[in-house]
Coordinates of C-alpha atoms in Angstrom, one line a residue:
Chain A
X1300 CA -0.2 0.6 -0.1
X1301 CA 3.1 2.5 0.4
X1302 CA 3.4 2.3 -3.7
X1303 CA -0.2 3.2 -3.7
X1304 CA -0.6 5.7 -1.2
X1305 CA 2.7 7.3 -3.0
X1306 CA 0.5 7.5 -6.6
X1307 CA -1.7 9.3 -4.8
X1308 CA 0.1 11.9 -3.6
X1309 CA 2.3 12.2 -6.9
X1310 CA -0.9 12.1 -8.8
X1311 CA -2.8 15.1 -7.1
X1312 CA 0.9 16.9 -6.6
X1313 CA 1.1 16.7 -10.8
X1314 CA -2.8 18.0 -10.9
X1315 CA -2.1 20.8 -8.6
X1316 CA 1.0 21.5 -10.0
X1317 CA -1.0 21.4 -13.8
X1318 CA -3.6 24.2 -12.6
X1319 CA -1.7 26.5 -10.8
X1320 CA 0.4 26.9 -14.0
X1321 CA -2.7 27.6 -15.3
X1322 CA -4.1 30.2 -13.1
X1323 CA -0.5 32.1 -13.8
X1324 CA -2.0 32.0 -17.4
X1325 CA -5.5 33.2 -16.6
X1326 CA -3.7 36.1 -15.3
X1327 CA -1.5 36.8 -17.1
X1328 CA -4.3 36.6 -19.7
X1329 CA -6.2 38.9 -18.2
X1330 CA -3.4 41.4 -16.6
X1331 CA -2.4 41.9 -20.2
X1332 CA -5.3 41.9 -23.1
X1333 CA -8.0 43.0 -20.7
X1334 CA -11.2 43.9 -22.4
X1335 CA -11.7 47.5 -24.0
X1336 CA -15.0 49.1 -23.6
X1337 CA -16.5 49.2 -26.7
X1338 CA -14.7 45.5 -27.3
X1339 CA -17.8 44.2 -24.8
X1340 CA -17.3 41.7 -21.7
X1341 CA -18.4 39.0 -23.0
X1342 CA -18.1 38.2 -27.1
X1343 CA -19.7 34.7 -26.6
X1344 CA -22.4 35.5 -24.4
X1345 CA -23.1 38.6 -27.0
X1346 CA -23.2 36.3 -30.2
X1347 CA -25.1 33.4 -28.7
X1348 CA -27.6 36.0 -27.5
Chain B
X1462 CA -29.2 -28.1 -35.7
X1463 CA -32.8 -25.8 -34.5
X1464 CA -31.3 -26.3 -31.2
X1465 CA -27.8 -24.8 -31.4
X1466 CA -28.0 -22.4 -33.9
X1467 CA -30.6 -21.2 -34.8
X1468 CA -33.5 -21.4 -32.0
X1469 CA -31.9 -18.8 -29.8
X1470 CA -34.6 -19.5 -27.4
X1471 CA -32.6 -22.7 -26.0
X1472 CA -29.0 -20.9 -25.9
X1473 CA -30.4 -18.6 -23.4
X1474 CA -28.4 -18.9 -19.9
X1475 CA -29.9 -17.2 -16.8
X1476 CA -27.3 -14.8 -16.8
X1477 CA -28.2 -13.5 -20.4
X1478 CA -31.4 -13.0 -19.0
X1479 CA -30.6 -11.7 -16.4
X1480 CA -28.3 -8.9 -18.7
X1481 CA -32.0 -8.3 -20.7
X1482 CA -33.4 -7.9 -17.8
X1483 CA -30.7 -5.0 -17.0
X1484 CA -31.0 -3.2 -20.7
X1485 CA -34.6 -3.2 -20.3
X1486 CA -34.3 -1.6 -16.8
X1487 CA -31.7 1.2 -18.4
X1488 CA -34.3 2.1 -21.9
X1489 CA -37.0 2.2 -18.9
X1490 CA -35.0 4.8 -16.4
X1491 CA -33.5 6.2 -19.8
X1492 CA -37.4 7.1 -21.2
X1493 CA -39.4 6.6 -18.2
X1494 CA -37.1 8.3 -15.8
X1495 CA -35.7 10.3 -18.2
X1496 CA -31.9 9.8 -16.3
X1497 CA -29.4 10.5 -19.2
X1498 CA -31.9 9.6 -21.5
X1499 CA -29.2 10.4 -24.3
X1500 CA -26.4 7.7 -22.7
X1501 CA -28.9 4.9 -21.3
X1502 CA -31.6 4.6 -24.4
X1503 CA -28.5 3.9 -26.8
X1504 CA -26.4 1.8 -23.6
X1505 CA -29.9 -0.1 -22.2
X1506 CA -30.6 -1.9 -26.6
X1507 CA -26.8 -2.3 -27.0
X1508 CA -27.3 -4.7 -23.7
X1509 CA -30.2 -6.0 -25.2
X1510 CA -28.4 -6.7 -28.5
X1511 CA -25.4 -7.9 -27.2
X1512 CA -27.1 -11.2 -24.9
X1513 CA -29.8 -12.4 -27.2
X1514 CA -28.7 -15.9 -27.8
X1515 CA -26.6 -16.4 -31.6
X1516 CA -27.1 -12.8 -32.7
X1517 CA -23.9 -12.7 -33.1
X1518 CA -23.4 -8.6 -32.6
X1519 CA -20.2 -9.4 -30.8
X1520 CA -19.1 -12.3 -32.2
X1521 CA -15.9 -10.9 -34.5
X1522 CA -16.7 -9.1 -37.7
X1523 CA -20.2 -8.5 -35.7
X1524 CA -21.1 -5.2 -35.2
X1525 CA -20.6 -4.3 -31.9
X1526 CA -17.0 -6.0 -32.3
X1527 CA -16.6 -3.3 -35.5
X1528 CA -17.4 -1.0 -33.4
X1529 CA -15.5 -1.7 -30.2
X1530 CA -12.3 -2.3 -32.2
X1531 CA -13.1 1.2 -34.2
X1532 CA -13.9 3.6 -31.6
X1533 CA -13.2 2.6 -27.9
X1534 CA -10.4 0.3 -28.2
X1535 CA -8.1 3.4 -30.2
X1536 CA -10.4 5.8 -27.8
X1537 CA -11.6 7.8 -30.8
X1538 CA -14.9 8.3 -30.0
X1539 CA -14.2 9.2 -26.5
X1540 CA -11.6 11.8 -28.5
X1541 CA -14.5 12.8 -31.1
X1542 CA -17.2 13.4 -28.0
X1543 CA -14.5 15.6 -26.5
X1544 CA -14.6 18.0 -29.2
X1545 CA -18.4 18.4 -29.0
X1546 CA -18.1 18.9 -25.0
X1547 CA -15.2 21.6 -26.1
X1548 CA -17.5 23.8 -27.9
X1549 CA -20.6 23.5 -25.8
X1550 CA -18.5 25.3 -22.5
X1551 CA -18.2 28.2 -21.6
X1552 CA -14.8 29.1 -19.6
X1553 CA -16.1 32.5 -19.1
X1554 CA -16.7 32.3 -15.6
X1555 CA -13.6 30.6 -14.7
X1556 CA -11.4 33.4 -16.3
X1557 CA -13.4 35.4 -14.5
X1558 CA -13.1 34.0 -11.3
X1559 CA -9.3 32.3 -11.8
X1560 CA -8.6 31.2 -7.9
X1561 CA -12.2 28.5 -8.6
X1562 CA -9.2 25.8 -10.6
X1563 CA -7.9 24.9 -6.9
X1564 CA -11.6 23.7 -6.4
X1565 CA -11.6 22.3 -9.4
X1566 CA -8.0 20.7 -8.9
X1567 CA -9.3 19.2 -4.8
X1568 CA -11.9 17.8 -6.1
X1569 CA -9.6 15.2 -8.1
X1570 CA -9.3 13.6 -4.4
X1571 CA -12.3 11.8 -5.3
X1572 CA -10.8 9.7 -8.2
X1573 CA -7.2 8.8 -5.8
X1574 CA -8.8 8.0 -2.9
X1575 CA -11.1 6.0 -4.6
X1576 CA -8.3 4.5 -6.5
X1577 CA -6.6 3.9 -2.5
X1578 CA -10.0 1.6 -1.6
X1579 CA -10.3 -0.6 -4.5
X1580 CA -6.9 -0.9 -4.5
X1581 CA -7.0 -1.5 -0.7
X1582 CA -9.7 -3.9 -1.4
X1583 CA -8.3 -5.7 -3.6
X1584 CA -4.4 -6.6 -5.1
X1585 CA -2.9 -3.9 -2.1
X1586 CA -4.7 -5.5 1.2
X1587 CA -7.4 -7.1 2.0
X1588 CA -7.8 -9.1 -1.3
X1589 CA -11.2 -9.5 -1.1
X1590 CA -12.0 -8.5 -5.5
X1591 CA -10.0 -8.8 -8.2
X1592 CA -9.0 -5.6 -8.7
X1593 CA -5.2 -4.7 -9.8
X1594 CA -3.2 -2.1 -9.4
X1595 CA -4.4 -0.6 -12.8
X1596 CA -7.8 -1.7 -12.4
X1597 CA -8.4 0.4 -9.2
X1598 CA -6.7 3.5 -10.9
X1599 CA -9.3 2.8 -13.6
X1600 CA -12.8 2.3 -11.0
X1601 CA -11.2 5.6 -9.7
X1602 CA -11.4 7.2 -12.5
X1603 CA -15.7 7.2 -11.4
X1604 CA -14.5 10.2 -9.4
X1605 CA -13.8 12.3 -12.7
X1606 CA -16.9 12.9 -12.9
X1607 CA -16.7 12.6 -16.7
X1608 CA -17.7 10.0 -19.0
X1609 CA -15.1 10.6 -21.9
X1610 CA -12.1 10.5 -19.2
X1611 CA -13.1 7.4 -17.4
X1612 CA -13.7 5.5 -21.2
X1613 CA -10.1 6.5 -22.1
X1614 CA -8.4 6.0 -19.1
X1615 CA -9.8 2.6 -18.5
X1616 CA -9.3 1.5 -21.8
X1617 CA -5.6 2.8 -22.3
X1618 CA -5.3 0.8 -18.6
X1619 CA -6.5 -2.1 -20.0
X1620 CA -9.3 -3.1 -17.4
X1621 CA -11.0 -5.2 -17.7
X1622 CA -14.3 -3.8 -16.2
X1623 CA -14.3 -1.4 -18.5
X1624 CA -18.1 -1.3 -19.5
X1625 CA -19.4 -1.5 -15.5
X1626 CA -16.6 2.1 -15.2
X1627 CA -17.9 3.8 -18.0
X1628 CA -21.9 2.7 -17.4
X1629 CA -21.5 3.3 -13.1
X1630 CA -19.5 7.0 -14.1
X1631 CA -22.4 7.6 -16.8
X1632 CA -25.1 6.7 -14.4
X1633 CA -23.8 9.0 -11.3
X1634 CA -23.4 12.0 -12.9
X1635 CA -26.9 11.8 -13.4
X1636 CA -27.5 11.7 -9.2
X1637 CA -25.9 14.1 -8.2
X1638 CA -28.4 16.5 -7.2
X1639 CA -28.6 13.3 -4.8
X1640 CA -25.4 12.7 -3.9
X1641 CA -24.4 15.7 -3.0
X1642 CA -26.8 17.9 -0.9
X1643 CA -26.4 15.5 1.8
X1644 CA -22.4 15.6 1.7
X1645 CA -22.6 19.7 1.1
X1646 CA -25.1 20.1 4.5
X1647 CA -22.8 17.6 6.8
X1648 CA -19.7 19.3 6.0
X1649 CA -20.6 23.1 6.3
X1650 CA -22.3 24.8 8.7
X1651 CA -25.9 27.0 8.5
X1652 CA -23.2 31.0 8.2
X1653 CA -21.6 29.2 5.5
X1654 CA -24.2 28.1 3.3
X1655 CA -25.8 31.3 3.6
X1656 CA -23.0 33.6 2.8
X1657 CA -23.7 35.7 -0.3
X1658 CA -21.0 36.1 -2.9
X1659 CA -21.0 39.3 -5.5
X1660 CA -22.0 38.1 -8.7
X1661 CA -19.8 40.7 -10.7
X1662 CA -16.6 39.7 -11.8
X1663 CA -14.1 41.2 -13.9
X1664 CA -14.1 41.8 -16.9
X1665 CA -13.2 38.7 -19.9
X1666 CA -11.8 39.6 -23.2
X1667 CA -12.5 38.1 -26.1
X1668 CA -8.8 37.5 -26.9
X1669 CA -8.5 36.3 -23.0
X1670 CA -10.6 33.6 -24.3
X1671 CA -9.3 32.5 -27.6
X1672 CA -5.9 32.5 -25.9
X1673 CA -6.9 30.2 -23.5
X1674 CA -7.9 26.8 -25.1
X1675 CA -4.3 27.3 -27.0
X1676 CA -2.5 27.9 -24.0
X1677 CA -4.3 24.9 -21.6
X1678 CA -3.0 22.3 -24.0
X1679 CA 0.5 24.3 -24.0
X1680 CA 0.7 24.0 -20.0
X1681 CA -1.3 20.3 -19.7
X1682 CA 0.8 18.9 -22.2
X1683 CA 4.1 19.2 -21.2
X1684 CA 3.5 18.5 -17.9
X1685 CA 1.2 15.4 -17.9
X1686 CA 1.9 14.5 -21.6
X1687 CA -0.6 11.8 -21.9
X1688 CA -3.9 13.7 -21.3
X1689 CA -2.6 15.8 -24.3
X1690 CA -5.4 13.9 -26.3
X1691 CA -8.3 14.3 -23.9
X1692 CA -7.1 17.8 -23.5
X1693 CA -6.1 18.7 -27.1
X1694 CA -9.4 17.7 -28.2
X1695 CA -11.7 19.3 -25.4
X1696 CA -9.6 22.7 -26.4
X1697 CA -9.7 22.2 -29.9
X1698 CA -13.6 22.3 -29.4
X1699 CA -13.7 25.8 -26.8
X1700 CA -11.5 27.0 -29.7
X1701 CA -14.2 26.1 -32.1
X1702 CA -16.3 28.3 -29.9
X1703 CA -14.3 30.8 -29.2
X1704 CA -13.0 32.0 -32.4
X1705 CA -16.1 33.1 -33.0
X1706 CA -15.5 32.7 -37.5
X1707 CA -15.9 29.2 -37.6
X1708 CA -19.7 29.3 -36.2
X1709 CA -20.8 26.5 -38.4
X1710 CA -18.2 24.0 -37.4
X1711 CA -18.4 25.0 -33.6
X1712 CA -22.4 24.0 -34.4
X1713 CA -21.0 20.8 -35.7
X1714 CA -19.1 19.7 -33.0
X1715 CA -21.8 20.3 -30.8
X1716 CA -24.7 19.0 -32.3
X1717 CA -24.3 16.7 -35.4
X1718 CA -21.1 14.9 -34.8
X1719 CA -21.4 15.1 -30.4
X1720 CA -24.8 13.0 -31.3
X1721 CA -23.8 10.2 -34.2
X1722 CA -20.5 10.0 -31.8
X1723 CA -23.1 9.8 -28.4
X1724 CA -24.9 7.1 -30.2
X1725 CA -22.2 5.1 -31.4
X1726 CA -21.0 5.2 -28.1
X1727 CA -23.2 4.1 -26.1
X1728 CA -24.9 1.1 -28.0
X1729 CA -20.7 0.0 -28.5
X1730 CA -20.2 0.6 -24.2
X1731 CA -23.8 -1.6 -24.2
X1732 CA -22.3 -4.3 -26.4
X1733 CA -19.6 -4.3 -23.8
X1734 CA -21.6 -5.8 -21.2
X1735 CA -21.8 -9.6 -22.2
X1736 CA -22.9 -11.7 -18.6
X1737 CA -19.9 -13.4 -18.9
X1738 CA -17.8 -10.2 -18.4
X1739 CA -20.6 -7.8 -16.1
X1740 CA -22.3 -10.3 -14.1
X1741 CA -19.2 -10.6 -11.2
X1742 CA -19.1 -9.4 -7.2
X1743 CA -16.7 -7.1 -8.8
X1744 CA -19.1 -5.0 -11.0
X1745 CA -21.4 -4.5 -7.5
X1746 CA -17.8 -2.6 -5.8
X1747 CA -17.4 -0.9 -9.0
X1748 CA -20.6 0.6 -8.5
X1749 CA -20.1 0.8 -4.3
X1750 CA -17.2 2.8 -4.9
X1751 CA -18.6 5.1 -7.9
X1752 CA -21.0 6.2 -5.2
X1753 CA -17.4 6.7 -3.1
X1754 CA -15.7 8.6 -5.4
X1755 CA -18.1 11.4 -6.5
X1756 CA -18.3 11.7 -2.2
X1757 CA -14.5 12.0 -2.4
X1758 CA -14.6 14.5 -5.1
X1759 CA -17.4 16.1 -3.0
X1760 CA -16.1 16.4 0.2
X1761 CA -12.6 17.4 -0.4
X1762 CA -13.7 20.2 -3.1
X1763 CA -15.7 21.3 0.1
X1764 CA -12.8 21.1 2.5
X1765 CA -10.8 23.9 0.2
X1766 CA -13.7 25.7 0.0
X1767 CA -13.5 25.9 3.5
X1768 CA -9.9 26.9 3.3
X1769 CA -10.3 29.4 1.1
X1770 CA -13.5 31.0 3.0
X1771 CA -10.6 31.2 5.7
X1772 CA -8.2 32.5 3.9
X1773 CA -10.5 35.3 2.4
X1774 CA -12.3 36.3 5.5
X1775 CA -15.3 34.6 5.0
X1776 CA -15.2 36.2 1.3
X1777 CA -15.9 32.5 -0.9
X1778 CA -19.0 30.5 0.4
X1779 CA -17.5 27.1 0.8
X1780 CA -20.0 25.5 -1.2
X1781 CA -18.8 26.3 -4.6
X1782 CA -15.9 24.0 -3.7
X1783 CA -18.6 20.9 -4.3
X1784 CA -18.5 22.2 -7.9
X1785 CA -15.1 21.1 -8.5
X1786 CA -16.0 18.1 -9.5
X1787 CA -16.7 18.1 -13.5
X1788 CA -20.2 17.0 -14.1
X1789 CA -21.2 20.1 -15.8
X1790 CA -23.6 21.8 -15.4
X1791 CA -25.8 20.0 -12.8
X1792 CA -23.1 20.5 -10.1
X1793 CA -22.7 24.0 -10.4
X1794 CA -27.2 24.1 -10.4
X1795 CA -27.5 21.8 -7.2
X1796 CA -24.4 24.3 -5.5
X1797 CA -26.7 26.9 -6.8
X1798 CA -30.1 25.4 -5.0
X1799 CA -28.2 24.7 -1.8
X1800 CA -27.0 28.2 -1.4
X1801 CA -30.7 29.6 -2.2
X1802 CA -31.6 26.9 0.8
X1803 CA -29.5 28.9 3.2
X1804 CA -30.2 32.3 1.5
X1805 CA -32.6 33.1 -0.8
X1806 CA -30.8 36.2 -2.2
X1807 CA -27.2 33.9 -2.1
X1808 CA -26.8 33.3 -6.1
X1809 CA -23.7 31.0 -6.4
X1810 CA -24.3 30.0 -9.6
X1811 CA -21.2 31.8 -11.6
X1812 CA -18.8 30.9 -8.6
X1813 CA -19.8 27.3 -9.0
X1814 CA -19.9 27.8 -13.1
X1815 CA -16.1 28.4 -12.6
X1816 CA -15.4 25.4 -10.5
X1817 CA -17.3 23.3 -12.3
X1818 CA -15.6 23.7 -15.8
X1819 CA -12.0 24.1 -13.5
X1820 CA -13.4 20.7 -12.3
X1821 CA -13.2 19.3 -16.6
X1822 CA -9.8 20.2 -17.3
X1823 CA -8.8 18.7 -13.8
X1824 CA -10.3 15.3 -14.2
X1825 CA -8.8 15.3 -17.6
X1826 CA -5.3 16.3 -15.8
X1827 CA -6.2 14.0 -13.0
X1828 CA -6.6 11.0 -16.0
X1829 CA -3.3 12.3 -17.6
X1830 CA -1.2 12.2 -14.5
X1831 CA -2.8 8.7 -13.6
X1832 CA -1.8 7.6 -17.2
X1833 CA 2.1 9.1 -17.1
X1834 CA 2.6 7.5 -13.6
X1835 CA 1.4 4.2 -13.9
X1836 CA 4.8 2.8 -15.5
X1837 CA 6.8 4.5 -12.6
X1838 CA 4.5 2.1 -9.3
X1839 CA 2.1 -0.4 -10.6

């Protein structure tokens, strides 16, 4: 069961590490590519509507 | 001659009869109770067709054998489904609230915790069931609450329980509104559930929405390369949606392609449920493990939600953590409903949708992580 414990820890570590990087990506995108006022906030929803 | 090859009634075993009844039950649940009818009706029909004696659909060259070889063994069907899923998902709620991604990550403990239990019950400890290391991982993947990922991982790992795992994964997704609320109420206080959160969030540009799927493929693919087919198809579908220039393709992915593949996938999964492979004690335990997986995922998301509640100075409602498992959009709706019960002015839907879409990405990452790690541990 020791290897199963390590498997669980390693798996969760990979999940958190990957998603932490995604948070950095999202934060960077939101900071550097802010919407211009005339561009609208939700193009997809506007398009769907 | 007649008995052996022409009249199937003489070849009908009690096991096949049970499976025919099970197929009928799945069709009944789909039509009469509207439990995931899009899947249960084709799956139920597939079960019946596969278990009609001497029907030959599962024999080499038969319809189900051909479909299985072409769509399941190659992982083609789940990947095509993911293009459609990606085209249907709006990641806007997640991009507006990036912190919710951690709730999706925490909820993946449902996968790994269930793996641990299944392995303990099987080859790793008690040996009560015939669960190998890779079978236990495949069972744990039910906790992803994500049908295509369950099929993909179980098939890649060559689990003999793939049909039961797939049916359990899809069945429990329909039961999210029943499984989750008691856990949510048990693990949160009334004061926590009452906490209202602002409905407005930061705005997200079109360029962000377009770049996000591309960058997600790169980030996930570079860390968990085995997840590349899943994240790649999911985000390709989302790029079709968000690009705004291929509306026709986006709609085709969401409708025609997703529908056709769902029919083929449902029939094929049903066709894999033959009496010989399905009627065994392990199948019942897999269904029990499915509930455990959903409960552990929900509990883990809620626990991180409670940490965020305290760390944020009581500005984040811990209920949204329950939406971290990727059954989309059911989990987000359940969170909204439970939140409204505690406070009629509390609208958690958009926050929960962020965690819910994060769970979709996280489940893919968790599946990829499991596949990456197997050679080192199994």
